[in-house]
Amino acid sequence: MMKSRSISNMNDTSFADQAVTLKRELVRPRSMLVGGRWVAAQSGETFPTYNPSTGEQLSTLQSGNQQDINIAVAAARSAFEGHWRRVKALERQKLLIRLAELVDRHFDELNLLDSLDMGAPVGQTSPIYKRRSVGRVLYAVSSALQIKGETIQNALSGEFFSYTVKEPIGVVGAIIPWNGPLGMAIWKVAPALAAGCTIVLKPAEEASLSTLRLGELIGEAGFPDGVVNIITGYGHTAGAALSAHPDVDKVAFTGSTEVGQAIIRASAGNLKRLTLELGGKSPNIVFPDANMEQAIPAAAMAGFANSGQACIAGSRLYVHRSIFEEFAQAVAAFGQGLKIGDSLDPDTRIGPLVSERQLERVTGYMRVGTEEGARAISGGARITEGDLAKGYFVPPTVFTGVSDSMRIAREEIFGPVISAMPFDTEEEVVQRANATAYGLSAGVWTKDISRALRMSRLIRAGSVWLNCYAAIDAAVPFGGYKMSGHGREGGMMHLDNYLETKAVWMKEE
Ligand code: NAP
Ligand code: MG
């Protein structure tokens, strides 16, 4: 395993100074991790990754394709069959504890890499991401000893004894998006390793740097060669090859519903197991008795955090008609008060969108909203003046005059855009909240406990937040109903995703 880089005194210098050091490091082309070695793509092809705050190129990545995926899957298979599947849980736990310590120690650097690469504001994201990232590895440590089979009374007990054991599924292909790169990588890698699987991980082309650094830390923690492999590259080449590979037992995917559907089709060849964490168009519902001091900022950040590039974004804001105008204005004003800026400025609360392509998508939806008759009461167009004009910045935007049938109310925008709509009755808002192809999450704001519980039962979504939004933890299942996905990550279900169940029978007499 190649020796890892380390940035000295990360905690003693400012974000900006640390970033300068990192940028200097990033000039050399990155390589990919295969079978414990850092290698170039077989084709010799590379591609650039950019800093979306400035548009400048950050680094050059290897463009892995089918050949590289074949080699990485062979390395993962050989590590799995050769030794890793027989490694004791205690050993896996020790390695994961070392990894948790390394992620904790190098967190500032990992967070900076994501900030530079995809534009998440460095000061805004850091404490939440640190807790989640380290917490997920530690949760995997504890769950490695929670893997349980059962003895079963069968119809012929006494003559036949039966029990189940759980076994690692084998070689896992993990494909992740760019909107929370480090967290997404850990969310796949930690439970797969706790379960005893080996992995080939493909990060998103827009933001692979923190995943590559994580690969170095995985080596430093002492995981054997080939247990974790990382192939950078495009979705239509590396991603497609991984999801169709006949020797991959399971694909864990987070990304868009459209690509999730392509992955289902690609899995048909060997019927590989799938978990899919896909898109959303989450309703956030505010009743007139809500605590407004909490509901207003929370509704704004539900839509604007990470510049709205969140699968759980509360992008459909349903507000009771009696308070609608006032509430929508307050959310818009809150958004206007958020400092927009370079992701490395610790005071920035709204960073850029990840790429020019994403900028076009989001501003395209802003135009569609206006054309369909909605009105932007804040934001509504790209920032084209001053320093921010270099990057891909759009301001927090609130649309009113929206109806449920408009595209901005139905389709996932993945930008800081809230469609605010009034409602009259509880029954009506439940029906409208559920009238979507998605079912990832929902928020409900009310002081009436019975209503909160009723709403939580009636809403068809994988997570319902009552008087809060975006609460996520390693110990709690997370995932979607309907077209938001298959399976759950988090909780003990996260390990089940990486295990097969074997029934064992024994003749007793
Ligand atoms: P995306 O286009 O679906 O890409 C996700 C990953 O899939 C990337 O690594 C991408 O590679 C790869 N990919 C693209 N085409 C592929 C193919 N044909 N076969 C295999 N892999 C392929 O999504 P994104 O734009 O990166 O992320 C935004 C989406 O992710 C949103 O829809 C959001 O809701 C969803 N998301 C969901 C969750 C959740 O937990 N439910 C969390 C975060 C994000 P390249 O990028 O290199 O092309
Ligand atoms: Mg980038």
Coordinates of C-alpha atoms and ligand atoms in Angstrom, one line a residue:
M1 CA 0.0 0.0 0.0
M2 CA 1.4 3.4 -1.0
K3 CA 2.4 5.6 1.9
S4 CA -0.3 8.2 2.5
R5 CA 0.3 12.0 2.2
S6 CA -0.2 13.9 5.3
I7 CA -0.8 17.6 5.6
S8 CA 1.0 18.9 8.7
N9 CA -0.6 21.0 11.4
M10 CA -4.0 20.9 9.6
N11 CA -5.7 22.1 12.8
D12 CA -3.4 25.0 13.5
T13 CA -3.8 26.9 10.2
S14 CA -6.8 28.7 8.6
F15 CA -9.0 26.9 6.1
A16 CA -7.5 29.1 3.4
D17 CA -3.9 28.2 4.2
Q18 CA -4.7 24.6 4.4
A19 CA -6.4 24.8 1.1
V20 CA -3.3 26.3 -0.5
T21 CA -1.3 23.4 0.8
L22 CA -3.9 20.9 -0.5
K23 CA -4.1 22.6 -3.9
R24 CA -0.3 22.3 -4.3
E25 CA -0.6 18.6 -3.5
L26 CA -3.5 18.1 -5.9
V27 CA -1.5 19.2 -8.9
R28 CA -0.1 15.8 -9.5
P29 CA -2.6 13.4 -11.2
R30 CA -4.5 11.2 -8.9
S31 CA -4.3 7.4 -9.4
M32 CA -6.8 4.6 -8.6
L33 CA -6.6 2.0 -5.9
V34 CA -6.6 -1.6 -7.2
G35 CA -5.4 -4.7 -5.3
G36 CA -3.5 -2.4 -2.8
R37 CA -1.6 -0.6 -5.5
W38 CA -2.1 3.0 -6.8
V39 CA -2.4 2.7 -10.6
A40 CA -3.2 4.6 -13.8
A41 CA -6.1 3.7 -16.0
Q42 CA -5.4 1.0 -18.6
S43 CA -6.4 3.3 -21.4
G44 CA -4.1 6.1 -20.3
E45 CA -7.0 8.5 -20.4
T46 CA -7.6 11.1 -17.7
F47 CA -10.2 13.8 -17.0
P48 CA -10.2 17.0 -15.0
T49 CA -12.0 17.9 -11.8
Y50 CA -12.9 21.5 -11.0
N51 CA -13.4 23.9 -8.1
P52 CA -17.0 25.1 -8.6
S53 CA -16.4 28.3 -6.5
T54 CA -13.9 29.6 -9.1
G55 CA -14.2 27.3 -12.1
E56 CA -10.5 26.5 -11.9
Q57 CA -9.2 23.0 -12.5
L58 CA -8.1 21.3 -9.3
S59 CA -6.7 18.0 -10.3
T60 CA -6.5 15.3 -13.0
L61 CA -8.2 11.9 -12.4
Q62 CA -7.8 8.6 -14.1
S63 CA -10.6 7.6 -16.4
G64 CA -11.3 4.0 -15.5
N65 CA -13.3 1.9 -17.9
Q66 CA -14.4 -1.7 -18.4
Q67 CA -10.8 -3.1 -18.3
D68 CA -10.0 -1.3 -15.1
I69 CA -13.3 -2.5 -13.6
N70 CA -12.5 -6.1 -14.6
I71 CA -9.1 -5.9 -12.9
A72 CA -10.5 -4.3 -9.7
V73 CA -13.4 -6.8 -9.5
A74 CA -10.8 -9.7 -9.9
A75 CA -8.8 -8.1 -7.1
A76 CA -11.8 -7.8 -4.9
R77 CA -12.9 -11.4 -5.6
S78 CA -9.4 -12.8 -4.9
A79 CA -9.3 -10.8 -1.6
F80 CA -12.7 -12.1 -0.6
E81 CA -12.1 -15.8 -1.4
G82 CA -8.5 -15.8 -0.5
H83 CA -8.8 -14.6 3.1
W84 CA -11.2 -11.7 3.9
R85 CA -14.3 -13.9 4.2
R86 CA -12.7 -15.9 6.9
V87 CA -11.3 -12.9 8.9
K88 CA -12.8 -12.9 12.4
A89 CA -15.2 -10.2 13.4
L90 CA -12.8 -9.1 16.1
E91 CA -10.2 -8.4 13.5
R92 CA -12.6 -6.5 11.3
Q93 CA -13.6 -4.4 14.3
K94 CA -10.0 -3.5 15.1
L95 CA -9.4 -2.4 11.6
L96 CA -12.6 -0.3 11.5
I97 CA -11.7 1.3 14.9
R98 CA -8.3 2.3 13.3
L99 CA -10.2 3.7 10.3
A100 CA -12.6 5.7 12.5
E101 CA -9.6 7.2 14.3
L102 CA -7.9 8.1 11.0
V103 CA -11.1 9.7 9.6
D104 CA -11.4 11.7 12.9
R105 CA -7.8 12.8 12.8
H106 CA -7.8 13.7 9.1
F107 CA -11.3 15.0 9.0
D108 CA -10.5 18.7 8.3
E109 CA -8.5 17.6 5.3
L110 CA -11.2 15.3 4.0
N111 CA -13.8 18.0 4.5
L112 CA -11.6 20.6 2.7
L113 CA -11.2 18.2 -0.3
D114 CA -15.0 18.0 -0.6
S115 CA -15.4 21.8 -0.2
L116 CA -12.9 22.4 -2.9
D117 CA -14.2 19.7 -5.2
M118 CA -18.0 20.1 -4.9
G119 CA -18.5 23.5 -3.2
A120 CA -20.0 22.6 0.2
P121 CA -19.3 25.5 2.5
V122 CA -16.4 24.4 4.7
G123 CA -17.6 26.0 8.0
Q124 CA -21.2 25.1 7.5
T125 CA -20.8 21.4 6.9
S126 CA -17.9 20.5 9.0
P127 CA -19.4 19.6 12.5
I128 CA -22.3 17.7 11.0
Y129 CA -20.2 15.7 8.5
K130 CA -17.6 14.9 11.1
R131 CA -20.2 13.4 13.5
R132 CA -21.9 11.5 10.7
S133 CA -18.7 10.3 9.1
V134 CA -16.9 9.1 12.2
G135 CA -20.2 7.9 13.7
R136 CA -20.9 5.7 10.8
V137 CA -17.6 3.9 11.0
L138 CA -18.1 3.4 14.8
Y139 CA -21.6 2.1 14.3
A140 CA -20.2 -0.4 11.8
V141 CA -17.8 -1.5 14.5
S142 CA -20.6 -2.2 16.9
S143 CA -22.8 -3.9 14.4
A144 CA -20.1 -6.4 13.3
L145 CA -21.0 -8.3 16.5
Q146 CA -24.8 -8.0 16.0
I147 CA -24.9 -10.3 13.0
K148 CA -27.4 -13.1 14.1
G149 CA -28.9 -16.2 12.7
E150 CA -31.7 -18.1 14.5
T151 CA -32.6 -21.7 15.4
I152 CA -36.0 -22.5 14.0
Q153 CA -38.8 -24.8 15.1
N154 CA -39.7 -26.5 11.8
A155 CA -42.7 -28.9 11.3
L156 CA -40.4 -31.9 11.7
S157 CA -38.3 -30.6 14.7
G158 CA -37.0 -33.6 16.6
E159 CA -36.2 -35.3 13.4
F160 CA -34.7 -32.4 11.6
F161 CA -32.8 -29.5 13.3
S162 CA -32.7 -26.2 11.4
Y163 CA -31.0 -22.9 11.8
T164 CA -29.9 -19.9 9.8
V165 CA -26.5 -18.2 9.5
K166 CA -25.7 -14.9 7.8
E167 CA -22.8 -14.7 5.5
P168 CA -21.1 -11.8 3.6
I169 CA -22.7 -11.3 0.2
G170 CA -19.3 -11.3 -1.5
V171 CA -18.0 -8.6 -3.9
V172 CA -19.9 -5.3 -3.7
G173 CA -19.9 -2.6 -6.3
A174 CA -20.6 0.8 -4.7
I175 CA -21.5 3.8 -6.9
I176 CA -22.0 7.2 -5.3
P177 CA -23.0 10.8 -6.2
W178 CA -21.1 14.0 -5.7
N179 CA -23.4 15.9 -3.3
G180 CA -21.9 14.5 -0.1
P181 CA -18.9 12.5 -1.3
L182 CA -17.1 11.5 1.9
G183 CA -20.3 10.6 3.8
M184 CA -21.6 8.6 0.8
A185 CA -18.4 6.7 0.5
I186 CA -18.3 5.8 4.2
W187 CA -22.0 5.0 4.2
K188 CA -21.2 2.2 1.7
V189 CA -17.7 1.1 2.8
A190 CA -18.2 0.8 6.6
P191 CA -21.1 -1.6 6.7
A192 CA -19.8 -3.7 3.8
L193 CA -16.5 -4.1 5.6
A194 CA -18.2 -4.9 8.9
A195 CA -20.2 -7.6 7.1
G196 CA -17.1 -9.1 5.6
C197 CA -17.5 -8.1 2.0
T198 CA -14.9 -6.7 -0.4
I199 CA -15.6 -3.6 -2.4
V200 CA -15.1 -1.8 -5.7
L201 CA -16.1 1.8 -5.2
K202 CA -16.8 4.3 -8.0
P203 CA -17.1 7.9 -6.9
A204 CA -18.8 10.6 -9.0
E205 CA -16.6 12.2 -11.6
E206 CA -17.3 15.7 -10.2
A207 CA -16.0 14.9 -6.7
S208 CA -13.7 11.9 -6.3
L209 CA -10.9 13.5 -4.3
S210 CA -12.0 12.8 -0.8
T211 CA -12.8 9.2 -1.7
L212 CA -9.3 8.7 -3.0
R213 CA -7.9 10.1 0.3
L214 CA -10.2 7.8 2.2
G215 CA -8.6 4.9 0.2
E216 CA -5.2 6.0 1.5
L217 CA -6.5 6.0 5.1
I218 CA -8.1 2.6 4.5
G219 CA -4.6 1.3 3.6
E220 CA -3.1 3.1 6.6
A221 CA -5.6 1.4 8.9
G222 CA -4.3 -1.9 7.7
F223 CA -7.1 -3.4 5.6
P224 CA -5.5 -6.1 3.4
D225 CA -4.9 -5.4 -0.3
G226 CA -7.9 -5.8 -2.6
V227 CA -10.5 -5.5 0.2
V228 CA -11.3 -1.9 -0.9
N229 CA -10.6 -0.8 -4.5
I230 CA -11.4 2.6 -6.0
I231 CA -12.0 3.2 -9.7
T232 CA -12.5 6.8 -10.8
G233 CA -14.3 7.5 -14.1
Y234 CA -17.5 8.3 -15.8
G235 CA -20.8 6.7 -15.0
H236 CA -21.5 5.6 -18.5
T237 CA -18.2 3.7 -18.7
A238 CA -16.8 2.7 -15.2
G239 CA -20.3 2.9 -13.5
A240 CA -22.0 0.9 -16.2
A241 CA -19.2 -1.7 -16.3
L242 CA -19.4 -2.2 -12.6
S243 CA -23.2 -2.5 -12.4
A244 CA -23.3 -5.1 -15.3
H245 CA -20.2 -7.1 -14.1
P246 CA -21.1 -10.8 -13.8
D247 CA -18.8 -11.3 -10.8
V248 CA -20.2 -8.5 -8.7
D249 CA -22.6 -10.0 -6.2
K250 CA -24.3 -6.7 -5.2
V251 CA -24.5 -3.1 -6.1
A252 CA -25.1 -0.4 -3.5
F253 CA -26.0 2.8 -5.4
T254 CA -26.9 6.3 -4.4
G255 CA -27.9 8.7 -7.1
S256 CA -30.7 9.7 -9.4
T257 CA -33.8 7.6 -10.0
E258 CA -33.0 7.5 -13.8
V259 CA -29.6 6.0 -13.2
G260 CA -31.1 3.7 -10.6
Q261 CA -33.4 2.3 -13.2
A262 CA -30.4 1.7 -15.6
I263 CA -28.7 -0.2 -12.7
I264 CA -31.7 -2.4 -12.2
R265 CA -31.6 -3.3 -15.9
A266 CA -27.8 -3.9 -15.8
S267 CA -28.2 -6.2 -12.8
A268 CA -30.4 -8.6 -14.7
G269 CA -27.5 -10.5 -16.2
N270 CA -26.5 -12.2 -12.9
L271 CA -29.4 -11.1 -10.8
K272 CA -27.1 -9.2 -8.5
R273 CA -28.6 -7.8 -5.2
L274 CA -29.3 -4.1 -5.2
T275 CA -29.8 -1.3 -2.8
L276 CA -30.8 2.0 -4.3
E277 CA -30.9 5.3 -2.6
L278 CA -32.5 7.6 -5.2
G279 CA -34.1 11.0 -5.6
G280 CA -36.8 12.9 -3.8
K281 CA -39.3 15.8 -4.0
S282 CA -40.0 16.0 -0.3
P283 CA -43.0 17.8 1.2
N284 CA -42.4 20.0 4.2
I285 CA -45.8 20.8 5.8
V286 CA -46.4 23.7 8.2
F287 CA -49.6 24.0 10.2
P288 CA -50.6 27.4 11.8
D289 CA -49.9 26.2 15.4
A290 CA -46.2 25.4 14.6
N291 CA -43.4 27.0 16.5
M292 CA -42.6 29.7 13.9
E293 CA -39.2 30.6 15.4
Q294 CA -38.1 27.0 14.6
A295 CA -40.2 26.3 11.5
I296 CA -39.0 29.3 9.4
P297 CA -35.3 28.8 9.5
A298 CA -35.7 25.0 9.3
A299 CA -38.0 25.3 6.3
A300 CA -35.5 27.6 4.6
M301 CA -32.5 25.3 5.3
A302 CA -34.5 22.2 4.3
G303 CA -34.5 23.7 0.8
F304 CA -31.2 25.7 0.8
A305 CA -28.6 23.6 2.7
N306 CA -25.9 22.3 0.4
S307 CA -27.4 24.7 -2.2
G308 CA -30.4 22.4 -2.3
Q309 CA -28.2 19.6 -3.7
A310 CA -29.7 17.1 -1.2
C311 CA -31.9 14.1 -2.0
I312 CA -33.9 15.0 1.1
A313 CA -34.4 18.7 0.2
G314 CA -37.7 20.0 1.5
S315 CA -38.5 21.4 -2.0
R316 CA -42.3 21.4 -1.7
L317 CA -43.3 23.7 1.1
Y318 CA -47.0 23.3 2.0
V319 CA -48.1 26.1 4.3
H320 CA -51.6 26.6 5.8
R321 CA -53.4 29.3 3.9
S322 CA -54.0 31.4 7.1
I323 CA -50.2 32.0 7.4
F324 CA -49.1 31.4 3.9
E325 CA -48.0 34.8 2.6
E326 CA -46.3 35.8 5.9
F327 CA -44.5 32.4 6.1
A328 CA -43.3 32.3 2.5
Q329 CA -42.0 35.9 2.8
A330 CA -40.2 35.0 6.0
V331 CA -38.5 31.9 4.4
A332 CA -37.5 34.1 1.4
A333 CA -36.1 36.7 3.8
F334 CA -34.2 34.1 5.7
G335 CA -32.6 32.8 2.5
Q336 CA -31.7 36.4 1.4
G337 CA -29.8 36.8 4.7
L338 CA -27.6 33.8 4.1
K339 CA -24.1 34.7 3.0
I340 CA -23.3 33.3 -0.4
G341 CA -19.7 32.9 -1.2
D342 CA -16.6 30.8 -1.9
S343 CA -16.9 27.4 -0.2
L344 CA -13.6 28.0 1.6
D345 CA -14.8 31.1 3.4
P346 CA -15.8 29.9 6.9
D347 CA -18.6 32.5 7.0
T348 CA -20.2 31.2 3.7
R349 CA -23.6 29.5 4.2
I350 CA -24.5 29.0 0.6
G351 CA -21.8 27.7 -1.7
P352 CA -21.9 27.2 -5.5
L353 CA -23.6 24.5 -7.4
V354 CA -21.3 21.6 -8.2
S355 CA -20.8 22.2 -12.0
E356 CA -21.8 24.2 -15.0
R357 CA -24.1 21.3 -16.0
Q358 CA -25.9 21.6 -12.6
L359 CA -26.1 25.3 -13.0
E360 CA -27.8 25.0 -16.3
R361 CA -30.2 22.4 -14.9
V362 CA -31.2 24.6 -12.0
T363 CA -31.4 27.9 -13.9
G364 CA -33.4 26.0 -16.5
Y365 CA -36.0 25.0 -13.9
M366 CA -36.1 28.6 -12.7
R367 CA -37.0 29.7 -16.2
V368 CA -39.6 26.9 -16.5
G369 CA -41.2 28.0 -13.2
T370 CA -41.6 31.5 -14.4
E371 CA -42.9 30.4 -17.8
E372 CA -45.5 28.1 -16.1
G373 CA -46.8 31.2 -14.2
A374 CA -45.0 30.9 -10.8
R375 CA -43.3 33.9 -9.3
A376 CA -39.9 34.0 -7.7
I377 CA -40.3 36.2 -4.5
S378 CA -36.5 35.8 -3.9
G379 CA -33.6 34.7 -6.1
G380 CA -34.6 33.2 -9.4
A381 CA -31.4 33.6 -11.6
R382 CA -27.7 33.0 -11.6
I383 CA -25.4 35.5 -9.9
T384 CA -23.6 37.3 -12.7
E385 CA -21.8 40.2 -10.9
G386 CA -18.7 40.5 -8.9
D387 CA -16.4 37.6 -7.8
L388 CA -19.2 35.1 -7.7
A389 CA -19.7 35.4 -11.4
K390 CA -16.7 33.1 -11.9
G391 CA -18.3 30.2 -10.0
Y392 CA -21.7 28.5 -10.4
F393 CA -23.7 30.5 -7.9
V394 CA -27.4 30.8 -7.6
P395 CA -29.2 32.5 -4.7
P396 CA -31.8 30.8 -2.4
T397 CA -35.0 31.0 -4.4
V398 CA -38.7 30.8 -3.2
F399 CA -41.4 30.4 -5.8
T400 CA -45.1 31.2 -5.0
G401 CA -48.1 31.0 -7.3
V402 CA -47.1 27.3 -7.8
S403 CA -49.6 24.6 -8.5
D404 CA -49.0 20.9 -7.9
S405 CA -49.0 20.2 -11.6
M406 CA -46.1 22.5 -12.5
R407 CA -42.7 20.9 -13.2
I408 CA -41.1 22.9 -10.4
A409 CA -43.5 21.2 -8.0
R410 CA -43.1 17.7 -9.5
E411 CA -39.5 17.2 -10.6
E412 CA -36.3 17.1 -8.5
I413 CA -34.4 20.3 -9.2
F414 CA -31.4 19.7 -7.0
G415 CA -30.8 23.4 -6.4
P416 CA -31.7 26.0 -3.8
V417 CA -35.3 26.3 -5.0
I418 CA -38.4 26.0 -2.8
S419 CA -41.9 25.8 -4.3
A420 CA -44.2 27.2 -1.7
M421 CA -47.9 26.3 -1.9
P422 CA -50.9 27.0 0.4
F423 CA -53.3 24.3 1.7
D424 CA -56.6 24.4 3.6
T425 CA -57.2 21.0 5.3
E426 CA -55.1 18.2 6.7
E427 CA -56.8 15.6 4.4
E428 CA -56.0 17.7 1.4
V429 CA -52.4 18.3 2.2
V430 CA -51.8 14.5 2.9
Q431 CA -53.2 13.7 -0.5
R432 CA -51.1 16.4 -2.2
A433 CA -47.9 15.5 -0.3
N434 CA -48.3 11.9 -1.4
A435 CA -49.2 12.7 -5.0
T436 CA -45.6 12.2 -6.2
A437 CA -43.5 9.4 -7.7
Y438 CA -41.0 9.8 -4.9
G439 CA -41.2 8.9 -1.2
L440 CA -37.9 9.7 0.5
S441 CA -38.7 12.1 3.3
A442 CA -41.2 14.6 4.7
G443 CA -41.4 17.3 7.4
V444 CA -44.4 18.2 9.5
W445 CA -44.6 21.2 11.8
T446 CA -47.4 21.4 14.4
K447 CA -47.7 21.5 18.2
D448 CA -50.7 19.1 18.1
I449 CA -49.3 15.7 19.0
S450 CA -52.3 13.7 17.6
R451 CA -52.0 15.5 14.3
A452 CA -48.3 14.9 14.2
L453 CA -48.7 11.2 14.7
R454 CA -51.6 11.0 12.3
M455 CA -49.5 12.8 9.6
S456 CA -46.5 10.5 10.2
R457 CA -48.8 7.5 9.6
L458 CA -50.4 8.8 6.5
I459 CA -47.4 10.2 4.6
R460 CA -45.7 7.6 2.4
A461 CA -42.0 8.3 2.8
G462 CA -39.0 6.5 4.3
S463 CA -38.3 9.3 6.9
V464 CA -40.8 11.6 8.5
W465 CA -39.5 14.5 10.6
L466 CA -41.9 15.9 13.1
N467 CA -40.9 19.5 14.2
C468 CA -37.4 19.0 12.8
Y469 CA -35.9 18.4 9.4
A470 CA -33.0 16.3 7.9
A471 CA -32.2 14.4 11.2
I472 CA -30.0 11.5 10.1
D473 CA -28.0 9.0 12.1
A474 CA -26.1 5.8 11.5
A475 CA -28.4 3.9 13.9
V476 CA -31.6 4.9 12.2
P477 CA -32.8 3.4 8.9
F478 CA -32.8 5.7 5.9
G479 CA -34.2 5.2 2.4
G480 CA -37.1 5.6 0.2
Y481 CA -40.6 4.5 -0.6
K482 CA -41.8 4.3 -4.2
M483 CA -39.3 5.7 -6.8
S484 CA -36.9 6.9 -4.1
G485 CA -35.3 3.5 -3.9
H486 CA -34.9 -0.1 -2.7
G487 CA -33.8 -1.0 0.8
R488 CA -32.5 1.0 3.7
E489 CA -29.2 2.2 4.9
G490 CA -28.6 2.9 8.6
G491 CA -29.7 0.8 11.5
M492 CA -29.2 -2.9 11.5
M493 CA -30.8 -3.0 8.1
H494 CA -27.5 -1.5 6.8
L495 CA -25.7 -4.7 7.5
D496 CA -28.5 -6.9 6.1
N497 CA -27.8 -5.2 2.8
Y498 CA -24.4 -6.9 2.7
L499 CA -25.4 -10.3 4.0
E500 CA -27.0 -13.5 2.6
T501 CA -29.1 -15.8 4.8
K502 CA -28.3 -19.5 4.7
A503 CA -30.6 -22.2 6.1
V504 CA -28.8 -25.2 7.5
W505 CA -30.7 -28.5 8.1
M506 CA -29.4 -31.5 10.1
K507 CA -31.0 -34.9 10.5
E508 CA -31.1 -35.5 14.2
E509 CA -31.7 -39.3 14.2
Ligands
NAP1 P1 -26.4 10.4 -11.0 O1 -26.2 11.1 -12.2 O2 -27.4 9.3 -10.8 O3 -24.9 9.8 -10.6 C1 -24.7 9.0 -9.5 C2 -23.5 8.1 -9.7 O4 -23.9 7.1 -10.8 C3 -22.3 8.8 -10.2 O5 -21.1 8.1 -9.7 C4 -22.4 8.6 -11.7 O6 -21.1 8.7 -12.4 C5 -22.9 7.2 -11.8 N1 -23.6 6.8 -13.1 C6 -24.1 7.6 -14.0 N2 -24.6 6.9 -15.1 C7 -24.4 5.6 -14.7 C8 -24.7 4.4 -15.4 N3 -25.3 4.3 -16.6 N4 -24.4 3.2 -14.8 C9 -23.8 3.2 -13.6 N5 -23.4 4.4 -12.9 C10 -23.8 5.5 -13.5 O7 -26.6 11.3 -9.8 P2 -25.9 12.7 -9.4 O8 -26.2 13.7 -10.4 O9 -24.4 12.4 -9.2 O10 -26.5 12.9 -7.9 C11 -27.7 13.5 -7.8 C12 -28.8 12.5 -7.6 O11 -28.5 11.6 -6.5 C13 -30.1 13.2 -7.2 O12 -31.2 12.6 -7.9 C14 -30.3 12.9 -5.7 O13 -31.6 12.9 -5.3 C15 -29.7 11.5 -5.6 N6 -29.2 11.3 -4.2 C16 -29.9 10.4 -3.5 C17 -29.5 10.2 -2.2 C18 -30.3 9.2 -1.3 O14 -29.7 8.7 -0.3 N7 -31.5 8.8 -1.6 C19 -28.4 10.8 -1.6 C20 -27.7 11.7 -2.4 C21 -28.1 11.9 -3.8 P3 -20.6 10.1 -13.0 O15 -21.0 11.2 -12.0 O16 -19.2 9.9 -13.0 O17 -21.3 10.2 -14.3
MG2 MG -14.9 19.0 -8.7

